[in-house]
Coordinates of C-alpha atoms and ligand atoms in Angstrom, one line a residue:
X397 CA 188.3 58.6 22.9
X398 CA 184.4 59.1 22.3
X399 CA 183.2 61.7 21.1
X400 CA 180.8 60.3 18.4
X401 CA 177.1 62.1 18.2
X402 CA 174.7 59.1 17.4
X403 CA 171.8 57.6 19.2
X404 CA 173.6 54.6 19.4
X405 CA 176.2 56.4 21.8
X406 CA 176.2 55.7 25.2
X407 CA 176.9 58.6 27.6
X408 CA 178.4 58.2 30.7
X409 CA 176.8 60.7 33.5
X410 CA 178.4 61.6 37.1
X411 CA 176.0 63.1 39.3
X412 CA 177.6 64.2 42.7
X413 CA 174.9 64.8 45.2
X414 CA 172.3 62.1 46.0
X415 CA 169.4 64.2 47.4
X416 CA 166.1 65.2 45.5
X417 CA 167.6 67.5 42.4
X418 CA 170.3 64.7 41.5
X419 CA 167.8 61.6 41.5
X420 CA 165.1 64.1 39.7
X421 CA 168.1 64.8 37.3
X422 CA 168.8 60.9 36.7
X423 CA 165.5 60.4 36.1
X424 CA 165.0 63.0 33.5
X425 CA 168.1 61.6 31.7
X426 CA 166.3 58.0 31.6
X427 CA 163.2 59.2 30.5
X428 CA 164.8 60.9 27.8
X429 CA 164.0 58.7 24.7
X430 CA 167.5 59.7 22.3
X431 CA 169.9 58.4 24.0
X432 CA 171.0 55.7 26.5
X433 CA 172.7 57.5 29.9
X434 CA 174.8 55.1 32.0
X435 CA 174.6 57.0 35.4
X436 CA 176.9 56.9 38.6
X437 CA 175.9 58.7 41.3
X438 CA 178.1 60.1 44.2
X439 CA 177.7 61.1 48.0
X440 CA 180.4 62.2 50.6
X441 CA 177.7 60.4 52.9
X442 CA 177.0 56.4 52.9
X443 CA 173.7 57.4 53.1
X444 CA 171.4 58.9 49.5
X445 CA 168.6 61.5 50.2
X446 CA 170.3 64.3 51.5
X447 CA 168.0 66.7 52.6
X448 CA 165.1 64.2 52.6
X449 CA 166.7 61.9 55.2
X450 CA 168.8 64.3 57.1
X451 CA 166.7 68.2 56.8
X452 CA 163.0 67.5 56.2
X453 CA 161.4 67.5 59.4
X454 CA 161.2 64.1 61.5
X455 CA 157.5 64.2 61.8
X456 CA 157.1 65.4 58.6
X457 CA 156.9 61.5 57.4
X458 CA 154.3 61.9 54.7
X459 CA 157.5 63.9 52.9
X460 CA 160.0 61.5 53.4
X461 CA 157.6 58.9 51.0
X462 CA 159.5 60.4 48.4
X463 CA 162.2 58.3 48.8
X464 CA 160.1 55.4 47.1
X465 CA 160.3 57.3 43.6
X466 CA 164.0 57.6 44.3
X467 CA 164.4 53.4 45.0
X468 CA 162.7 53.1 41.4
X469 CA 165.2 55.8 39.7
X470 CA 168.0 53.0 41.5
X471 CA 166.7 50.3 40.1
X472 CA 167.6 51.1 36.3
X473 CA 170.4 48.7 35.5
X474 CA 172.1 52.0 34.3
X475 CA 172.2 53.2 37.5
X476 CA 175.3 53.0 40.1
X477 CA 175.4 54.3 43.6
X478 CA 178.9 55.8 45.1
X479 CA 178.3 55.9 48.5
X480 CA 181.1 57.5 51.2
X481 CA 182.7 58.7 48.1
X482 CA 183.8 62.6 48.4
X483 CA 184.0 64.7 45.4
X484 CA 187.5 66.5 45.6
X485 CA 189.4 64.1 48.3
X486 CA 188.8 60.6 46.8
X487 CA 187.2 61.4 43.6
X488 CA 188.8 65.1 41.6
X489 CA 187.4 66.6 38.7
X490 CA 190.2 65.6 36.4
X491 CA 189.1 62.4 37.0
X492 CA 185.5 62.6 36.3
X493 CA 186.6 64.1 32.9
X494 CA 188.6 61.2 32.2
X495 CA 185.4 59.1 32.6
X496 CA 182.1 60.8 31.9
X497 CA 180.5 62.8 29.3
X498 CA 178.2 64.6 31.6
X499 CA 179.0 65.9 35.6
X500 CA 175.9 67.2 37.2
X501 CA 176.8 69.0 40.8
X502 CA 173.5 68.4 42.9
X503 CA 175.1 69.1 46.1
X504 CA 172.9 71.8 47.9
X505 CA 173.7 74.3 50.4
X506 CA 175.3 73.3 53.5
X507 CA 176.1 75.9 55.3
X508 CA 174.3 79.2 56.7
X509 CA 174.3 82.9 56.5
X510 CA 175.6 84.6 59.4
X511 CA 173.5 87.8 61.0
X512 CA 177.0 89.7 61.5
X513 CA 176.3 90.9 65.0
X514 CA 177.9 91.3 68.3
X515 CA 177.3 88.0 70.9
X516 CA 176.4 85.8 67.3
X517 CA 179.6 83.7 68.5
X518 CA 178.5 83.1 72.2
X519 CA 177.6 79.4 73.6
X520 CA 174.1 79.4 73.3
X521 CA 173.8 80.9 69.9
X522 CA 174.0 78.3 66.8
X523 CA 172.4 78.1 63.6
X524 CA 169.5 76.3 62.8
X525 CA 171.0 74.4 60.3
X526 CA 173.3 72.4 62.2
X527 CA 170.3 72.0 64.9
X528 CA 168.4 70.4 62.3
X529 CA 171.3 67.9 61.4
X530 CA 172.1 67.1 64.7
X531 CA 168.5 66.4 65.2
X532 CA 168.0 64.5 61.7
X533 CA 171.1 62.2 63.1
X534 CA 173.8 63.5 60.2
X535 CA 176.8 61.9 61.0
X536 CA 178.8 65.3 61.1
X537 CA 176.8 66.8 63.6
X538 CA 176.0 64.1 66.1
X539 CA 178.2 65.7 68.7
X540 CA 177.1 68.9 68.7
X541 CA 175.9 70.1 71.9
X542 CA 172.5 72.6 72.6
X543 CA 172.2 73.3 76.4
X544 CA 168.5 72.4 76.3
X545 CA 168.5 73.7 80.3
X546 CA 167.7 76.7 79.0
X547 CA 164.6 77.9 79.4
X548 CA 163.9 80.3 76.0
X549 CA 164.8 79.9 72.6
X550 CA 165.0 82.7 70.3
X551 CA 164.9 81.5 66.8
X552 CA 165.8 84.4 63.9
X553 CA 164.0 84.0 60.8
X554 CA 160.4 83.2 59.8
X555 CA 160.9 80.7 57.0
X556 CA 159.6 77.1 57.5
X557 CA 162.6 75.9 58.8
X558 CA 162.3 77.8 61.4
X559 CA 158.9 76.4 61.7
X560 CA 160.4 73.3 61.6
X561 CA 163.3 74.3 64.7
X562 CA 160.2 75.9 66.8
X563 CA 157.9 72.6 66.0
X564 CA 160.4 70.3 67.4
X565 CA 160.7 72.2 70.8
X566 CA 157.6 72.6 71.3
X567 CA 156.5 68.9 70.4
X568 CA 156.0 66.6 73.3
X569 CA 158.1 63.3 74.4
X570 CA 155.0 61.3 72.9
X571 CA 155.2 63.1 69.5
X572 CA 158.0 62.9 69.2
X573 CA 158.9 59.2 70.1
X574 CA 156.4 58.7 66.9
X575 CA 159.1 59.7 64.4
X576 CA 162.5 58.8 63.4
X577 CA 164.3 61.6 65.1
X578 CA 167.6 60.4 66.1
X579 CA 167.9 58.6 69.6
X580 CA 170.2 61.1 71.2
X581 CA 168.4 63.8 70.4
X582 CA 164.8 62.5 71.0
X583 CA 166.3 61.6 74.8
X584 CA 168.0 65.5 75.1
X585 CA 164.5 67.0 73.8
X586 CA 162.5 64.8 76.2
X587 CA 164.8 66.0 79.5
X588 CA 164.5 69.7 78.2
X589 CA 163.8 72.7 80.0
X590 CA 162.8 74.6 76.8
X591 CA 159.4 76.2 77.4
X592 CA 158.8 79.3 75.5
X593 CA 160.1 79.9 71.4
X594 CA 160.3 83.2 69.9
X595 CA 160.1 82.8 66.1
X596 CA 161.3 86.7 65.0
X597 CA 160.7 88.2 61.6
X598 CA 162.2 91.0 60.5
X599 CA 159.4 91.8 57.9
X600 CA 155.7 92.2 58.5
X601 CA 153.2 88.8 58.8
X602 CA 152.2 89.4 54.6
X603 CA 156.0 89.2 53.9
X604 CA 156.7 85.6 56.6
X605 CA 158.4 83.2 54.1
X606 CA 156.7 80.2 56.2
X607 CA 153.7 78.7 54.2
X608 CA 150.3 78.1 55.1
X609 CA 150.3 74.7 55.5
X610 CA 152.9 74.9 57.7
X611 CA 151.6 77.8 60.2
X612 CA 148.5 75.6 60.2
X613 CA 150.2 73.1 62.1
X614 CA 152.1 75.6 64.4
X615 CA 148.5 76.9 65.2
X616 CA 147.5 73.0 66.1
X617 CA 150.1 72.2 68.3
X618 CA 148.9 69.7 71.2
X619 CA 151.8 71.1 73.7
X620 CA 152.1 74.5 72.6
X621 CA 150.3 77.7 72.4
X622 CA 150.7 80.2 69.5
X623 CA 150.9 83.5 70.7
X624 CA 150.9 86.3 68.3
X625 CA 151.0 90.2 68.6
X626 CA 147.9 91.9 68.0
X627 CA 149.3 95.2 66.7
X628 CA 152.0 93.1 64.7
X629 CA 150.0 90.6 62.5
X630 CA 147.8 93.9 61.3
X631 CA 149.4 94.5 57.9
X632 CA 151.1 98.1 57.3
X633 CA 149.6 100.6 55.1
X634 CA 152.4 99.7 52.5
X635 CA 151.2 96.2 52.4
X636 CA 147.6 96.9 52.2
X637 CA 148.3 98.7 49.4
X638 CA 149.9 96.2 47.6
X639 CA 147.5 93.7 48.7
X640 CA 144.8 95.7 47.0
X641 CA 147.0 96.3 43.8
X642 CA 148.0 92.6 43.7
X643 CA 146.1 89.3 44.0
X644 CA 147.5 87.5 46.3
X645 CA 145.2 84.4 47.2
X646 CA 148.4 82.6 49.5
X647 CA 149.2 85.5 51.2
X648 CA 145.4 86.8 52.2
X649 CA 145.1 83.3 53.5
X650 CA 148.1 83.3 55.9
X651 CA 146.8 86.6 57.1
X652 CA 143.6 85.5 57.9
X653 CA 145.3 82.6 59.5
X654 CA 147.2 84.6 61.9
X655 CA 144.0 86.5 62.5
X656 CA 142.4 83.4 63.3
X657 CA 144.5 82.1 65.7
X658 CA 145.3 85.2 67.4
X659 CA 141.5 85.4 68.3
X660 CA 142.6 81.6 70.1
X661 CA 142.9 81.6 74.0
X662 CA 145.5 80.6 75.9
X663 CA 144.7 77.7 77.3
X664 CA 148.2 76.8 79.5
X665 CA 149.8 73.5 77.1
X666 CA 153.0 72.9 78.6
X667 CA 154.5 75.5 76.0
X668 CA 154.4 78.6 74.2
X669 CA 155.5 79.7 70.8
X670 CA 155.3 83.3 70.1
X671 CA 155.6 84.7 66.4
X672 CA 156.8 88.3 66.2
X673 CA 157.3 90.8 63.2
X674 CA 159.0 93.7 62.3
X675 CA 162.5 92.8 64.2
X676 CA 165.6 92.8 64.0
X677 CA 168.4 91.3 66.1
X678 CA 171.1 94.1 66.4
X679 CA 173.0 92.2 69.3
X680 CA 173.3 88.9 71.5
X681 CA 173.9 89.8 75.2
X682 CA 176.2 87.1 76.9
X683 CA 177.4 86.7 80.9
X684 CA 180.6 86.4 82.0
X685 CA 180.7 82.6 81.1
X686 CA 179.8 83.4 77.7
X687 CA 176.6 82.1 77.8
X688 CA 173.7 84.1 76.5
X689 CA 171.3 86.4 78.7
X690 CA 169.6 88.0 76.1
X691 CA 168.9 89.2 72.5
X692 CA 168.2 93.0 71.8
X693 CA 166.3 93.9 69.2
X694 CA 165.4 97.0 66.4
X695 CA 161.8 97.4 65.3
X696 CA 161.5 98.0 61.9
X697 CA 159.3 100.1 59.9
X698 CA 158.4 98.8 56.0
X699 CA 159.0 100.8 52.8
X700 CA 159.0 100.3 48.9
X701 CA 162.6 99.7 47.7
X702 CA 163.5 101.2 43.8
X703 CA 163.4 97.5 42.8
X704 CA 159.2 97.2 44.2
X705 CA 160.2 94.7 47.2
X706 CA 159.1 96.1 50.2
X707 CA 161.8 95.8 53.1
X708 CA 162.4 96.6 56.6
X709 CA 164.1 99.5 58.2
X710 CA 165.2 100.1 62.0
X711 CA 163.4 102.5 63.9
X712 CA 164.4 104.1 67.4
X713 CA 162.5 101.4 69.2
X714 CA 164.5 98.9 70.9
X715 CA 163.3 96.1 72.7
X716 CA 165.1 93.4 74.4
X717 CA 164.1 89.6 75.5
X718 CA 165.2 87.0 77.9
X719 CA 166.7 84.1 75.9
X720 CA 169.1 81.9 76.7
X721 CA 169.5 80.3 73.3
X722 CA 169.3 81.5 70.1
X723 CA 169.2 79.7 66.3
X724 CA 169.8 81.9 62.8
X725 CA 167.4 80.6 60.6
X726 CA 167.9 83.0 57.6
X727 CA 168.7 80.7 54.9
X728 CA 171.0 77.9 53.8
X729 CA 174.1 79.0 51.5
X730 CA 175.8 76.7 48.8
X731 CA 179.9 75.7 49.6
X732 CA 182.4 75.8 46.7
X733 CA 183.7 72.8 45.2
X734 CA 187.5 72.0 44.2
X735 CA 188.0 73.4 40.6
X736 CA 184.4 74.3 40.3
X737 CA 183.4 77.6 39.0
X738 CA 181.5 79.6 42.5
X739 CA 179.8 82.4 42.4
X740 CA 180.4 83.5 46.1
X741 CA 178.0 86.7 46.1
X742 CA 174.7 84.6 45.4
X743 CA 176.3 81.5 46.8
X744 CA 175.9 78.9 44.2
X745 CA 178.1 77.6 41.3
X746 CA 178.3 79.5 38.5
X747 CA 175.9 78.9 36.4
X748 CA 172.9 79.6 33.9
X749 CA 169.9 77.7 33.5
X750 CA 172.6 74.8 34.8
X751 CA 175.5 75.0 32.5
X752 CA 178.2 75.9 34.7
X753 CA 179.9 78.9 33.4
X754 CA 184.0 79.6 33.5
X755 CA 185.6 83.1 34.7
X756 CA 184.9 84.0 30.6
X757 CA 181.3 83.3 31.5
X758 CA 181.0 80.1 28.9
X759 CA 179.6 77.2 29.6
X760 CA 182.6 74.4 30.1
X761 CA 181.4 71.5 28.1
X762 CA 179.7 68.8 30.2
X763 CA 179.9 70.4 33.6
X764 CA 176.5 71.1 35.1
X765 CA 174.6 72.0 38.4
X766 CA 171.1 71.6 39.6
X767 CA 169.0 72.0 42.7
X768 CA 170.0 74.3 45.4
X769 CA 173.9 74.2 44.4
X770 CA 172.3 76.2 41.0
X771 CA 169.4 78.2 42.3
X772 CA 169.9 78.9 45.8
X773 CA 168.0 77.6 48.8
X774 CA 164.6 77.8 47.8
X775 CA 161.6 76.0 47.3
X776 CA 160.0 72.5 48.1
X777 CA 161.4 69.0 47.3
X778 CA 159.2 68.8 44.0
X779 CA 161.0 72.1 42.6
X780 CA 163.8 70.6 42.4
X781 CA 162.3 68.2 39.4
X782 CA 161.2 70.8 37.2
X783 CA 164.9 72.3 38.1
X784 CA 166.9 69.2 37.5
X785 CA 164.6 69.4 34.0
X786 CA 165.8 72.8 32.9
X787 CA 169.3 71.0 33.5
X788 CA 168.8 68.2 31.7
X789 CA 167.2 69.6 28.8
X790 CA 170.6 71.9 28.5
X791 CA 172.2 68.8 28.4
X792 CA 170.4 67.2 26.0
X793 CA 170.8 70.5 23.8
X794 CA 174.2 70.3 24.1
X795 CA 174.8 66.9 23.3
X796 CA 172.2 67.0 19.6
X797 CA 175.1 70.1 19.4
X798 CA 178.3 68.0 20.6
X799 CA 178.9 69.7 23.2
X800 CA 179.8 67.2 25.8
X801 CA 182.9 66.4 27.8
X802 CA 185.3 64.0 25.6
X803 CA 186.1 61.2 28.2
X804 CA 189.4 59.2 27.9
X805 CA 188.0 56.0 29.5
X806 CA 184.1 54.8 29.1
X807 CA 183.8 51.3 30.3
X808 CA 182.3 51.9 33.6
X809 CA 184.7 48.9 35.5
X810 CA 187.3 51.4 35.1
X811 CA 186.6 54.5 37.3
X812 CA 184.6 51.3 39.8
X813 CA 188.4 50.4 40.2
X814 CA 189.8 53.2 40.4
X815 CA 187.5 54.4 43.4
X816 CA 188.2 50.9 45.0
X817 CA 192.2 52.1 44.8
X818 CA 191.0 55.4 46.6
X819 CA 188.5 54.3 48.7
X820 CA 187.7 50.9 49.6
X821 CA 184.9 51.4 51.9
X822 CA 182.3 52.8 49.0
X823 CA 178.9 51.6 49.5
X824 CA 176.6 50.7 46.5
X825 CA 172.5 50.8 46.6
X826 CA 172.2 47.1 47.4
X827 CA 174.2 47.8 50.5
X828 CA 172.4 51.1 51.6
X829 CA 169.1 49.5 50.8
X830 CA 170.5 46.7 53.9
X831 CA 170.9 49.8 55.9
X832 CA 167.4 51.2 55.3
X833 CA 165.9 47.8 56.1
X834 CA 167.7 47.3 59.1
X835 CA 166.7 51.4 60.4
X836 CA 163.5 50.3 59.6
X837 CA 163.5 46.8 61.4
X838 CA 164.8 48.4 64.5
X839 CA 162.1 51.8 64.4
X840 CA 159.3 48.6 64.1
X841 CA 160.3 46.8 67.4
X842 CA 159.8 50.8 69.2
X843 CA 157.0 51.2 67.2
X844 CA 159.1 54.0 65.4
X845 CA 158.8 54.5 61.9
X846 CA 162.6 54.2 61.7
X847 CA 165.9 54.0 63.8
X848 CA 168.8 55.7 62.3
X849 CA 171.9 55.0 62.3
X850 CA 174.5 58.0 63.0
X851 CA 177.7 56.5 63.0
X852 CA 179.4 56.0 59.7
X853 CA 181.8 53.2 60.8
X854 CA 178.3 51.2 62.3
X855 CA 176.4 52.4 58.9
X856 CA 179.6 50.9 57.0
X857 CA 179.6 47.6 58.7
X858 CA 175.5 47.0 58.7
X859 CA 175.9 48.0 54.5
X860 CA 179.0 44.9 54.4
X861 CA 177.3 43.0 57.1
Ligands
LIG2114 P1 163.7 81.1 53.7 O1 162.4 80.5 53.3 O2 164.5 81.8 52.7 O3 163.5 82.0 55.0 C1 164.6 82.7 55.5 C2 164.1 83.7 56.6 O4 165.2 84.4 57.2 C3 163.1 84.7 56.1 O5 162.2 85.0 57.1 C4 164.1 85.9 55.9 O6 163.4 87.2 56.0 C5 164.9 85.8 57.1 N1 166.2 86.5 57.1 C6 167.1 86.5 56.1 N2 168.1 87.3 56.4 C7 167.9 87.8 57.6 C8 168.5 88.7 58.5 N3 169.7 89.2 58.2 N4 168.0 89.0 59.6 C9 166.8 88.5 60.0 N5 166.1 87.6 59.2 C10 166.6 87.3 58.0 O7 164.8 79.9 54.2 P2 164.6 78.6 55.0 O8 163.6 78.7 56.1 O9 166.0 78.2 55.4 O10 164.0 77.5 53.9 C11 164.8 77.2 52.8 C12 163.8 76.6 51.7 O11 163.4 75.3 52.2 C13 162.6 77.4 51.5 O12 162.2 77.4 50.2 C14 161.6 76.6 52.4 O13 160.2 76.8 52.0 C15 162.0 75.2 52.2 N6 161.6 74.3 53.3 C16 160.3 73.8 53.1 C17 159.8 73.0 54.1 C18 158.5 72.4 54.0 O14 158.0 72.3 52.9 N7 157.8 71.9 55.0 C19 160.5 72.8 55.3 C20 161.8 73.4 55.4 C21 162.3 74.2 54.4 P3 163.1 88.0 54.7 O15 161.9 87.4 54.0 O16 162.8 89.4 55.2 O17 164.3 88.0 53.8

């Protein structure tokens, strides 16, 4: 038992999650100057990074550099990697607690929001986070199948992943041979029929959730042409007023951006990407194979809510358009763990400011969360630091208070073993870092800047190779 409160203590930490808010989280806890942490680190994946290797956008390169501050957080002799290790199936939370004074969730949100309409469940309608996996080469989703014969997308949702969705259609063979988009679906995208994306908002242009940077480049496209609604990127009288009321430098910008390119002609590029506002999908028309024909949609008027937020509401207007697939792109959600506290209406684990909370709303000593598994899908990669920071100064707090889990076992040989009786096939940094050579190795000779690997079983034997 350990359970002392001195400087000299060594406090074991279990992060399970090994995208951006669980490395930001380790390396708050080595930064800290108090006390020593000895960290492991966990992923149901043999590959770290979550959303950085397998969600940010492929040509979004620049991004993925984060990684390098992540390598140095590894390198910290206090610092263990768990890979192909799955929280609740070889690794339970009993067993964490007979290990480690500190468990920091930091597993995200993997799974989407549904629309609840008619036709969501047809063939040709999927969500955009699985599109983005299968795309990013996550070993889950590399079966899936888009039928990319289709001529029209209809993508629901104006946030930048659905920037990120409409980018990749509408990037060429060339562009896209330049980053290290997985080989099956760089090879699907390059035979694809897909020629014209609807991005649909169900708010006006000031209200869009995508950022400016981001519209930027959907306004610079080489292959495509953005098309945008005259009538529709004019603000409503609502939002003018707020606009007035309010400074908002961001949003006056991305208006003026829309202007902008509006005011662009057409010039015939092998695509088009249309941005529309003030709709909403109330239905996805199939055929008799179940394949989709069409999506029908509400136009929506703006008003103040009681809470200040303006928000959309149907009118009689209907319109419908020919699609003959269609992506929800309306947010990621959080999944519950086994035995972790979930709070299923916001989608997240219980939690505040990261100290996961019981039914009786206290804090259960040691347990935390951080990233989008605490917040909710929101924000850039570099959020998630100042998140993971909120977490660990809890933690911190807690432990100058004693208020830390009371582990049975502390060497940290003992809970190595008992993963080796679990699971054999764990990988550890030194092993994944063979991986990311070899990706790289292989992107070099197709002047890529990276060649994935999708398979676990090949990802397992390269790491042991
Ligand atoms: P998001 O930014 O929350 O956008 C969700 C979109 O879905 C919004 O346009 C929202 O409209 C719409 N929506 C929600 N419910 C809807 C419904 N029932 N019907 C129609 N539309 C609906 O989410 P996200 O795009 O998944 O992105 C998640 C986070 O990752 C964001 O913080 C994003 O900035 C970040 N991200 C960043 C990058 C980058 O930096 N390049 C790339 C990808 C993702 P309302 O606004 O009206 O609710």
């Amino acid at each position: 038992m350990n359970d002392a409160n001195t400087a000299n203590t060594k406090y074991n930490v279990a992060i399970i999650g090994s995208g951006p808010a669980g490395f930001y989280a380790a390396d708050h806890l080595f930064k800290n100057k108090e006390h020593t942490f000895h960290i492991d680190m966990y992923d149901r994946l043999p590959t770290p990074f979550g959303l950085v290797r397998l969600g940010v956008a492929p040509d979004h390169q620049k991004i993925k550099t984060v990684t390098r501050v992540f390598d140095k957080i590894a390198q910290n002799p206090n610092f263990r990697f768990f890979g192909y290790v799955e929280f609740g199936k070889d690794i339970k939370l009993e067993d964490l607690k007979k290990h480690y004074h500190i468990i920091i969730f930091a597993t995200g949100a993997q799974t989407d929001r549904t629309m609840n309409i008619p036709g969501e469940d047809l063939k040709g309608s999927h969500t955009a986070t699985e599109f983005v996996a299968w795309y990013n080469g996550h070993p889950d989703y590399k079966e899936r199948e888009f039928d990319l014969s289709k001529e029209t997308v209809a993508i629901i949702g104006v946030g930048n992943v659905a920037v990120d969705v409409a980018r990749i259609f509408c990037l060429s063979e060339q562009e896209l041979r330049k980053t290290d988009i997985s080989d099956y679906a760089l090879e699907k995208l390059a035979k694809s029929n897909v020629k014209e994306v609807y991005m649909i908002g169900r708010r006006g242009p000031a209200q869009a959730a995508f950022t400016n940077p981001e519209l930027k480049e959907l306004g610079n496209l080489e292959n495509a042409d953005l098309i945008l609604d005259n009538e529709e990127i004019e603000p409503d009288l609502i939002t003018k007023n707020f606009l007035e009321e309010n400074e908002d430098k961001q949003t006056n910008r991305k208006l003026e951006l829309l202007k902008e390119f509006s005011s662009n002609k057409e010039t015939n590029k092998n695509k088009k990407l249309h941005i529309r506002f003030l709709l909403s999908p109330i239905e996805i028309a199939g055929s008799d194979d179940n394949s989709i024909n069409s999506i029908k949609l509400t136009r929506n008027e703006l008003y103040k809510s009681p809470d200040g937020s303006i928000r959309p509401r149907s009118t009689n207007e209907k319109i419908e358009l020919d699609v003959g697939l269609v992506f929800r792109s309306i947010g990621y959600r959080g999944v519950p763990l086994p035995d972790v506290p979930f709070n299923e209406d916001w989608g997240v684990i219980s939690n505040e400011k990261g100290r996961i909370l019981g039914k009786d709303k206290i804090h259960i000593e040691g347990l935390y969360a951080t990233g989008w598994i605490k917040r909710g899908p929101t924000g850039v990669i570099g959020t998630n630091k100042t998140d993971s920071g909120e977490t660990v100064k809890c933690i911190i707090d807690d432990i100058a208070a004693n208020k830390f889990n009371k582990p049975q076992v502390v060497e940290p040989q003992s809970i190595e073993s008992l993963i080796k009786e679990r699971n054999d096939k764990f990988i550890n940094y030194k092993q994944w870092q063979k991986v990311d050579q070899s990706e790289i190795e292989r992107g070099q000779q197709l002047g890529r800047p990276r060649l994935k690997y999708t398979d676990i079983e090949e990802i397992l034997r390269v790491a042991k190779s």
